[in-house]
Coordinates of C-alpha atoms and ligand atoms in Angstrom, one line a residue:
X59 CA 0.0 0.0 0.0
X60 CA 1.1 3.1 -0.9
X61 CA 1.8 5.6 2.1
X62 CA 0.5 9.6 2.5
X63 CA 3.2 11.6 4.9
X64 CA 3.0 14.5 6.3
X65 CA 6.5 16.6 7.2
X66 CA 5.4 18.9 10.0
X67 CA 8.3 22.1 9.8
X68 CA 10.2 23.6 7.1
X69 CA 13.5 23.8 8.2
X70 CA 16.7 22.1 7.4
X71 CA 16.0 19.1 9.4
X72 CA 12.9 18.7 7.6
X73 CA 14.7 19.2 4.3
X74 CA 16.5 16.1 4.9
X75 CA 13.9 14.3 6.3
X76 CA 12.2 15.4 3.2
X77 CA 15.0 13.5 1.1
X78 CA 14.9 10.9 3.0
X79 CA 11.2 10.1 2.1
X80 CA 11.8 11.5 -1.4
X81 CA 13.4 7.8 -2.4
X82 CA 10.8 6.1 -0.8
X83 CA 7.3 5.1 -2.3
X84 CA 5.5 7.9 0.0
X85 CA 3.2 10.8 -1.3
X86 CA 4.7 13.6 0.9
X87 CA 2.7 16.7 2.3
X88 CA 4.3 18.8 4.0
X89 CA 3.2 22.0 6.4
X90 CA 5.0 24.9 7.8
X91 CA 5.4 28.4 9.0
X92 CA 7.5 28.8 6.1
X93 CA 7.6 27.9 2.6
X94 CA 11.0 25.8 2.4
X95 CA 11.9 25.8 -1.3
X96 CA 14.1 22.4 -1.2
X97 CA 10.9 20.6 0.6
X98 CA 8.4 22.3 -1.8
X99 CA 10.2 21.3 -4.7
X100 CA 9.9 17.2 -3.2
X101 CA 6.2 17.4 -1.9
X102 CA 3.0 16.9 -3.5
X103 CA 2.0 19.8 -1.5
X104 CA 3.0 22.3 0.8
X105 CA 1.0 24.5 3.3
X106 CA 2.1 27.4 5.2
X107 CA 0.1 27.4 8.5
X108 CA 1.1 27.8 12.3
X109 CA 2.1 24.1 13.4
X110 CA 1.8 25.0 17.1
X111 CA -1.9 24.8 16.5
X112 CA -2.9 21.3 16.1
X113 CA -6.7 21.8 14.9
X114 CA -4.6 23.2 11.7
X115 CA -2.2 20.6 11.7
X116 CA -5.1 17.9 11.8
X117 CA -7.2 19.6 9.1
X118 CA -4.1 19.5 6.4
X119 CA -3.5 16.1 7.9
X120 CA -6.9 15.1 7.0
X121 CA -7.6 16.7 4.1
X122 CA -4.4 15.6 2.2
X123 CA -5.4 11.6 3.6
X124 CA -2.4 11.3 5.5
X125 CA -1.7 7.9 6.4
X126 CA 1.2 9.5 8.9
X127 CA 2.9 11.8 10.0
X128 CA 6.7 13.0 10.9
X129 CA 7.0 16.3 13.2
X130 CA 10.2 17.7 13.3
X131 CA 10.7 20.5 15.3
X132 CA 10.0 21.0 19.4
X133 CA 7.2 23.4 19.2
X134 CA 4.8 21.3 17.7
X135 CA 5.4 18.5 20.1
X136 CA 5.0 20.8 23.2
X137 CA 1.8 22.2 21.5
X138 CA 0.2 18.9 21.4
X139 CA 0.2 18.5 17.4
X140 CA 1.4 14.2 17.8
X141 CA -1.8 13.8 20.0
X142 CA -4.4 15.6 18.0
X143 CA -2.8 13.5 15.0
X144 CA -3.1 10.3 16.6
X145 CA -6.5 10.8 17.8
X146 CA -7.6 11.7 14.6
X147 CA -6.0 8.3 13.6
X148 CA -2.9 9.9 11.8
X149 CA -0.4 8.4 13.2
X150 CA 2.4 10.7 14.5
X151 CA 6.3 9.8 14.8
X152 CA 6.7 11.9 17.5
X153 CA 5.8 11.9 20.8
X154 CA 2.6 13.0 22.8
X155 CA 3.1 16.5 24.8
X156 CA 3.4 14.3 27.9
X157 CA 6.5 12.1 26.7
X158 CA 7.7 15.3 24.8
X159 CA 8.3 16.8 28.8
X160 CA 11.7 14.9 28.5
X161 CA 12.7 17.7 26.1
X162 CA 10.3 20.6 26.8
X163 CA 10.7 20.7 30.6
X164 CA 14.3 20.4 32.1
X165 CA 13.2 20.3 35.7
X166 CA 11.0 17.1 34.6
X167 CA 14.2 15.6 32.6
X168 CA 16.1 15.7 36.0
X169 CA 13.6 14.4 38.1
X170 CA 12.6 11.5 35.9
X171 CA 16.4 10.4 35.2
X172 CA 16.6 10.5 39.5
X173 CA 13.7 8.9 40.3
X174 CA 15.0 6.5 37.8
X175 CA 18.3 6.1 38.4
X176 CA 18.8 6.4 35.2
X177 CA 22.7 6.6 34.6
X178 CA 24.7 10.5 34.1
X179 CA 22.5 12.8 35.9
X180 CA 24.5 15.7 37.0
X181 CA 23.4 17.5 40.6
X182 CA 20.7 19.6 40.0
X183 CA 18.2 22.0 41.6
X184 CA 14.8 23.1 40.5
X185 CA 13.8 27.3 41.3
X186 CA 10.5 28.9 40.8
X187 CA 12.3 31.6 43.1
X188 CA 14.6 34.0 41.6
X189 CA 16.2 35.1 45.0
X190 CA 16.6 31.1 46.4
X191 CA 18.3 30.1 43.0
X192 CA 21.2 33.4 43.4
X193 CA 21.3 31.8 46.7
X194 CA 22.2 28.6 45.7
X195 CA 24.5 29.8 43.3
X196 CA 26.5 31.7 46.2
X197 CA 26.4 28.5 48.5
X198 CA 27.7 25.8 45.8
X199 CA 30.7 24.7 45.7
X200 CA 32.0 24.7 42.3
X201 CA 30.4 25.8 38.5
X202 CA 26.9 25.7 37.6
X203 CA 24.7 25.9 34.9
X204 CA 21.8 28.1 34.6
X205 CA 18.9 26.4 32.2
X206 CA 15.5 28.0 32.0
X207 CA 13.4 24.3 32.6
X208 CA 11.4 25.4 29.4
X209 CA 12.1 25.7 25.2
X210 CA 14.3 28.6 24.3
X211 CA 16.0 27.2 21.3
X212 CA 19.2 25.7 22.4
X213 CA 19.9 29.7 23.3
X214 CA 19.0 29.8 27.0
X215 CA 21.6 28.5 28.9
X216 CA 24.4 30.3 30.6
X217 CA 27.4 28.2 32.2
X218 CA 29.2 29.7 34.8
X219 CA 33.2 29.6 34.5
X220 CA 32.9 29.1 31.0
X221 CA 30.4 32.4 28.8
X222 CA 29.4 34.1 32.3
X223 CA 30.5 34.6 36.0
X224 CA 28.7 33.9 39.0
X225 CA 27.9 37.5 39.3
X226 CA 26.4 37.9 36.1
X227 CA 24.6 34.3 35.9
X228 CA 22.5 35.8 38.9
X229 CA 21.8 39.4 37.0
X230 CA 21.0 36.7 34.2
X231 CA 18.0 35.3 36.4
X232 CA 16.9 38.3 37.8
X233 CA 16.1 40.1 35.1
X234 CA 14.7 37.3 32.5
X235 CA 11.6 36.1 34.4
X236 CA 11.8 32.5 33.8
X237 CA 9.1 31.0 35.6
X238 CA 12.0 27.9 36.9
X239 CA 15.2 27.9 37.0
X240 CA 17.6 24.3 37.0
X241 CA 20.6 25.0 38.2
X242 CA 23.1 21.8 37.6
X243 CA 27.2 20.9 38.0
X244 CA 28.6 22.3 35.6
X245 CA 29.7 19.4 32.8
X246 CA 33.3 20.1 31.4
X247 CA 34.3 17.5 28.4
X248 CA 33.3 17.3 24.7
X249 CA 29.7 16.9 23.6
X250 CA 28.1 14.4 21.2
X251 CA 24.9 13.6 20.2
X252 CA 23.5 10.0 19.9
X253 CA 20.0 9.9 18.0
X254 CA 17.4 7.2 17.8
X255 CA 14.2 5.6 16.3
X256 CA 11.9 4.5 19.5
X257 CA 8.4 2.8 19.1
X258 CA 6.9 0.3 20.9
X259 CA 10.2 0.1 23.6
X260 CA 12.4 -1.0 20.3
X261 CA 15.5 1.4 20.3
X262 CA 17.2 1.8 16.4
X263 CA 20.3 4.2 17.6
X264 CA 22.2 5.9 14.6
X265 CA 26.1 7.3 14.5
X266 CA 27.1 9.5 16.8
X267 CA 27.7 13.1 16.2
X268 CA 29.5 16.5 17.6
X269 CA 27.0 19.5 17.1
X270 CA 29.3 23.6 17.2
X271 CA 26.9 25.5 19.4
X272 CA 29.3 28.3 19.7
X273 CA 28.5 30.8 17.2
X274 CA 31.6 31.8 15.9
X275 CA 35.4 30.1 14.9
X276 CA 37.6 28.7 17.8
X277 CA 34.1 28.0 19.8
X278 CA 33.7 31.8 21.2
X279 CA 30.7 33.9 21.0
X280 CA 26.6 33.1 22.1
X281 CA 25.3 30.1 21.7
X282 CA 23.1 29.2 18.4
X283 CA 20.7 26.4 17.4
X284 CA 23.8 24.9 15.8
X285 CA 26.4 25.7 13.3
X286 CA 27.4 22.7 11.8
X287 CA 27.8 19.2 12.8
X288 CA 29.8 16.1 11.8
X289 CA 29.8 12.1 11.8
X290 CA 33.0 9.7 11.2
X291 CA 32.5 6.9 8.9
X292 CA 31.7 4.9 12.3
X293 CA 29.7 4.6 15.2
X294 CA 31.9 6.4 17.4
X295 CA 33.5 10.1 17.0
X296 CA 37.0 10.4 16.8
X297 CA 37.7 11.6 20.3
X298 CA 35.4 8.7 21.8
X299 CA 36.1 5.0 22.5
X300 CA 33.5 2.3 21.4
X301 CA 32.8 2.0 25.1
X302 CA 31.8 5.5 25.4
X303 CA 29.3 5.3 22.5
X304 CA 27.8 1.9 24.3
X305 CA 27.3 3.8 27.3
X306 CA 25.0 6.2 25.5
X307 CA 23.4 4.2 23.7
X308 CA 22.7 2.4 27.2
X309 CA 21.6 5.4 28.7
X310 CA 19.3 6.4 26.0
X311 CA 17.8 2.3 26.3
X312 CA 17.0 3.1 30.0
X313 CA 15.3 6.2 29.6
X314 CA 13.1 5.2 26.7
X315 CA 12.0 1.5 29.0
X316 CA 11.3 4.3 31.8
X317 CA 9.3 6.6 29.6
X318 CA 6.8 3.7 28.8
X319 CA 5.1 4.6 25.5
X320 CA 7.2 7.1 23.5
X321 CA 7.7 7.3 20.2
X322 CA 9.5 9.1 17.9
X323 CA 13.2 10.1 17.8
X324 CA 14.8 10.2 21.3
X325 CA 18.0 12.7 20.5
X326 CA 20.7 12.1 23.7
X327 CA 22.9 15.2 24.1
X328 CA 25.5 13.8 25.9
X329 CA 29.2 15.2 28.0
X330 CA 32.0 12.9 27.5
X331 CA 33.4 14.1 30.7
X332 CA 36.7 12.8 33.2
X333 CA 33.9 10.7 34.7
X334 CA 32.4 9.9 31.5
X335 CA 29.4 9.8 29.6
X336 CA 26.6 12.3 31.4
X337 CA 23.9 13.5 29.9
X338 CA 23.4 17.5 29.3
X339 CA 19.9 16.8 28.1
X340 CA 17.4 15.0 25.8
X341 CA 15.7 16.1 22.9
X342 CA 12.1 14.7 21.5
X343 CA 12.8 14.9 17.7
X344 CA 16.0 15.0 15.8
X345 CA 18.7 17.2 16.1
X346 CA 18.9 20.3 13.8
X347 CA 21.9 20.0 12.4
X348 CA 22.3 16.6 13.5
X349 CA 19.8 15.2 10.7
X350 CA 21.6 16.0 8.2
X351 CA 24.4 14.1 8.9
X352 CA 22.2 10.9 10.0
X353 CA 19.5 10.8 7.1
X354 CA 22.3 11.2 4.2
X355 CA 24.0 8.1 5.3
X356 CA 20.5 6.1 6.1
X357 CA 20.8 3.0 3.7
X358 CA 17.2 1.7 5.5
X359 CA 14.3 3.2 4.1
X360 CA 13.0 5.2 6.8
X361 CA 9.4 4.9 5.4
X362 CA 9.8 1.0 6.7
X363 CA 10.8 2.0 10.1
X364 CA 7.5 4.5 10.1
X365 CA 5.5 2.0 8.7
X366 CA 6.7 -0.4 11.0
X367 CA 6.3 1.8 14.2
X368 CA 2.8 2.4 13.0
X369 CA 2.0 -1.0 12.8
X370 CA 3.4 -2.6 16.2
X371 CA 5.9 -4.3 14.0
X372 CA 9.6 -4.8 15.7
X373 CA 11.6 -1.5 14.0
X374 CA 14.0 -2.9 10.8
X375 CA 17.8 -3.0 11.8
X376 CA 18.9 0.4 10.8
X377 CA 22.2 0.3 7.9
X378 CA 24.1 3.0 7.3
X379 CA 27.2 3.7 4.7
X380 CA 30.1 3.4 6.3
X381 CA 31.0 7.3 5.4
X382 CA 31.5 10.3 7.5
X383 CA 29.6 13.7 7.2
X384 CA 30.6 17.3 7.8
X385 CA 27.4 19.9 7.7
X386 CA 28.3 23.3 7.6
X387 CA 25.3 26.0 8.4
X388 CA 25.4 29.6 6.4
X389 CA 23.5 31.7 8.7
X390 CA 22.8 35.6 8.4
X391 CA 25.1 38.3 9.6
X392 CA 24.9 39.1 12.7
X393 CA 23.3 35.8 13.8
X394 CA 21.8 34.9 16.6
X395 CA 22.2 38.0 18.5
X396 CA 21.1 40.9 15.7
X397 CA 20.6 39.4 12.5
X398 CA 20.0 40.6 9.2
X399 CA 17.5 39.6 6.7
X400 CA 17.2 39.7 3.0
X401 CA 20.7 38.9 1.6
X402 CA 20.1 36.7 -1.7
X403 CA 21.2 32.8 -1.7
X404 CA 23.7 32.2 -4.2
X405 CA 23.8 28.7 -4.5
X406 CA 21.2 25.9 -5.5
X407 CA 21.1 21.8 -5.1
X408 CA 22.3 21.5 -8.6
X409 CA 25.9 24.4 -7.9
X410 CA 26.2 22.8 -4.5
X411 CA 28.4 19.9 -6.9
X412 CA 29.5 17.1 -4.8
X413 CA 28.1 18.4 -1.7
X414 CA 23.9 18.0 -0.5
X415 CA 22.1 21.5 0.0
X416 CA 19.3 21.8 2.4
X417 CA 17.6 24.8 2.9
X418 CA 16.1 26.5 6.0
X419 CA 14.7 29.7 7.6
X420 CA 14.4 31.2 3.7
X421 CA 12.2 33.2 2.1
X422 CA 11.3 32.2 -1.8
X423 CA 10.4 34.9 -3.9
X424 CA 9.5 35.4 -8.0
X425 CA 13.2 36.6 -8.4
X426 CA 15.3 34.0 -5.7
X427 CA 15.7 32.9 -2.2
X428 CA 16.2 35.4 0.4
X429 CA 17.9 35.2 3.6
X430 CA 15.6 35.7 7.0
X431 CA 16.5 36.0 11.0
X432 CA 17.4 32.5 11.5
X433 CA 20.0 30.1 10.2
X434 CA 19.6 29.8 6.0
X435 CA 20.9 26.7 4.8
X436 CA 23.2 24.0 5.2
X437 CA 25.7 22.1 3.2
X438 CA 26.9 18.5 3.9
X439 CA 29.4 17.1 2.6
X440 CA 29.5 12.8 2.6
X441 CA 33.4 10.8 2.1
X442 CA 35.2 8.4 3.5
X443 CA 37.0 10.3 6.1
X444 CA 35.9 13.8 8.2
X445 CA 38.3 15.7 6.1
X446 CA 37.2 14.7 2.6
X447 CA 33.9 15.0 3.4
X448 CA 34.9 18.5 5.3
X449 CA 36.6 19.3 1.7
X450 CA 33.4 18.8 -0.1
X451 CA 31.4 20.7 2.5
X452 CA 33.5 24.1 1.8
X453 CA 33.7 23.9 -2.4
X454 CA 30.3 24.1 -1.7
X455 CA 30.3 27.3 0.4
X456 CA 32.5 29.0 -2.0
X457 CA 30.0 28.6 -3.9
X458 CA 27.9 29.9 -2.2
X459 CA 29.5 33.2 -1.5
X460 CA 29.8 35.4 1.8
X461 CA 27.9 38.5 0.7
X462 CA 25.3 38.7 4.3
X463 CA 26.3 35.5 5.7
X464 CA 28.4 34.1 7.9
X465 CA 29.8 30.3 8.2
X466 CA 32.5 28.4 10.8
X467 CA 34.9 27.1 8.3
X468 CA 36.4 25.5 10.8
X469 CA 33.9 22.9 11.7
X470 CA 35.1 19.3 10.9
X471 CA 38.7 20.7 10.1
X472 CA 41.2 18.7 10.7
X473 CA 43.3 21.2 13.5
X474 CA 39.7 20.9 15.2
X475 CA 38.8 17.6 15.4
X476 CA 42.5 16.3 16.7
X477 CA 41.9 19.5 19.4
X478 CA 38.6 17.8 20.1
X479 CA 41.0 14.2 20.8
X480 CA 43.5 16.2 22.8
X481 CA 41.2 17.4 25.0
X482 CA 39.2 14.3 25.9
X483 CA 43.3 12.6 26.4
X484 CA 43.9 15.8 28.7
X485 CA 40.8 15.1 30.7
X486 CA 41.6 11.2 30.9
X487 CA 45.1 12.1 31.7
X488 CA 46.7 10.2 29.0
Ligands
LIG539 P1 20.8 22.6 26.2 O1 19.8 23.7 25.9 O2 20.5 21.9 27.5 O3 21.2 21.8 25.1 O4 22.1 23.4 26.5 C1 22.7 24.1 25.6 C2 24.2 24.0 25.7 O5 24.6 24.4 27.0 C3 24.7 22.5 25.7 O6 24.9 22.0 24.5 C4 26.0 22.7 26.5 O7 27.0 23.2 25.7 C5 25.7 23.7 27.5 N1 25.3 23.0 28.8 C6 24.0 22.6 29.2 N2 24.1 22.0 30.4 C7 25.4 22.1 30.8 C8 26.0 21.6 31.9 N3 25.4 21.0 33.0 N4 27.4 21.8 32.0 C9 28.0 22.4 31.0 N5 27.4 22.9 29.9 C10 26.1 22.7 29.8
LIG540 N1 21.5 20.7 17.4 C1 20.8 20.9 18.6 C2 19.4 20.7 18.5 O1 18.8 20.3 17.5 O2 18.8 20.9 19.6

């Protein structure tokens, strides 16, 4: 039978999981606050509505005959968008807003690793009081970090000892008024990111891979949503042993057999630390840019492992090429802090060469895509080692141009992955 999906979000990660359903046999819809001109150009059709609203969500769902449904970004899931699907017998890969907490609520994420025992919780504290968590923060003994317990895009975390000081992590909750406040140990170590396909308490995990938060070169400046991201040709990145990669795939086991009922893509963001692998936090959908470096190298038709989640059917083994992946973001100048819109995008799937475009926060118009607020699009660049594929990753942006954008060329660089190794040996004390 042939299969109806739904994309829900127009974004990069959506572009890819576009593609990815492109070379299946799927009719694919897809809706939006945006009009993404890579998705539009795979999809049947494309709506432009407010996907936080799930009666709107439903409606397209229903009146495309939608036979399921994929929901990429948070918002959505918080808003309720996999229930209202499900209930309307669409069903969602993605989780209900009650399983979606994991992500959407950090004081929740804490409580439910605790309560059970799930491994690499840091120490943590939930505040709904402004004045008890500066408190806290004067009485600990050692670094914390500061994490609004709700969605602010990857953007609303401040780590003491490392962006901020004490002094002005407390000015920092005093004058935003998040409603709570977790304060947690402060993690030092590299990051990674393990992602995987959960239905039914089967756990597909996929390649692990290291996300630049850090908006500019040499990891300085605010955090982003993500500037680029890379995979090795393995399981495991090149600063991690196999073990370390077991262990999150453990953790991520434990927390989906607790969670009872999710479905979806679990995304562990995990802190290879001194004391190893801890977990910073969990995400509810895939990671944006971490998609792009998972789907590309997805040999398993992802329509069978939605099919088969729909269905009750044990999840297919997951293949993948054996071929690493460097995406590099071009976002807009000035991004995140004050960006500017409107510069014209220079380069197209077909003068990307070698490398894969995906586009994102863009804005098609009669005469050519234009660049909004938020990150534009993303090259990725597959080979057999970090560095070729890193080579194919920046022909691409000189194609692309600089004229009002702005790119970390050194992302999957060779100096920057062996400074990634080093550190991990420094903190091991090889
Ligand atoms: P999150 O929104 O939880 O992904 O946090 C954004 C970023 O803040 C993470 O990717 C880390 O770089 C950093 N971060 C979050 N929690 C901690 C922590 N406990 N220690 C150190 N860094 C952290
Ligand atoms: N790349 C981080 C995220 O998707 O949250």
């Amino acid at each position: 039978m042939s299969e109806t999906v739904l994309l829900v979000g127009g974004g990069g990660r959506e572009h890819a999981i576009a593609r990815a359903l492109a070379n299946s046999a799927a009719d694919l819809y897809a809706c939006a606050g945006n009009r993404n001109p890579g998705i539009a150009r795979l999809a049947e059709g494309v709506e432009t509505l407010d996907t936080t609203n799930p009666v709107a969500v439903r409606s397209y769902a229903q009146e495309v005959g939608a036979t399921l449904a994929v929901i990429g970004p948070e918002a959505p899931l918080q808003a309720g968008v996999a229930d209202a699907l499900d209930e309307a017998g669409v069903y969602a890969f993605g989780p209900q807003q009650a399983e979606a907490r994991i992500e959407t609520d950090k004081g929740f994420q804490r409580r439910f690793m605790a309560e059970h025992s799930i491994p690499g919780c840091p120490d943590f504290e939930e505040f709904r009081d402004a004045e008890a968590a500066c408190e806290y923060i004067d009485a600990y003994d050692g670094d914390l970090a500061v994490k609004p317990a709700g969605l602010t895009g990857g953007k609303g975390v401040r780590v003491i000892g490392d962006q901020v000081t004490a002094e002005e992590a407390k000015a920092y909750i005093r004058e935003s008024d998040y409603d709570r406040i977790v304060l947690e140990e402060r993690l030092v170590g590299e990051e990674f990111t393990v992602q995987a396909f959960v239905a039914d308490g089967d756990v597909r995990v996929t390649p692990a891979v290291q996300d630049h938060k850090r908006a500019y070169e040499g990891d300085e400046g605010p955090n982003t949503g993500g500037m680029g991201s890379y995979s090795d040709a393995a399981l495991a990145l090149p600063f991690m042993d196999e073990s370390d990669y077991t262990d999150a795939v453990d953790i991520i086991q434990e927390t989906v057999h607790a969670l009872d009922g999710y479905k979806g893509v679990l995304y562990g963001q995990f802190m290879l630390t001194a004391g190893g692998v801890t977990v910073v936090e969990f995400n509810a959908r895939f990671g944006d840019p971490e998609a792009m470096n998972t789907l590309p190298v997805l040999t398993t038709d992802f329509l069978d492992v939605l099919v088969a989640a729909r269905d009750g059917e044990p999840l297919p083994r997951l293949r993948f090429e054996r071929q690493a992946t460097v995406c590099k973001y071009a976002v807009p100048e000035g991004y995140p802090t004050d960006p500017e819109s409107g510069a014209r995008v220079a380069i197209d799937e077909e003068s990307a060469g070698e490398a894969l475009l995906y586009y994102a926060s863009v804005d098609e118009r009669e005469d050519g895509v234009y660049t909004t607020t938020s990150r534009s699009f993303a090259v990725v660049g597959v080979g057999d080692s970090i560095t070729e594929a890193e080579s194919i990753a920046e022909k691409a942006l000189s194609a692309a141009g600089e004229e009002g954008l702005r790119m970390r060329h050194d992302i999957g660089k060779p100096d920057l992955v062996q400074r990634r190794v080093d550190h991990v040996a420094e903190l091991r004390g090889e």
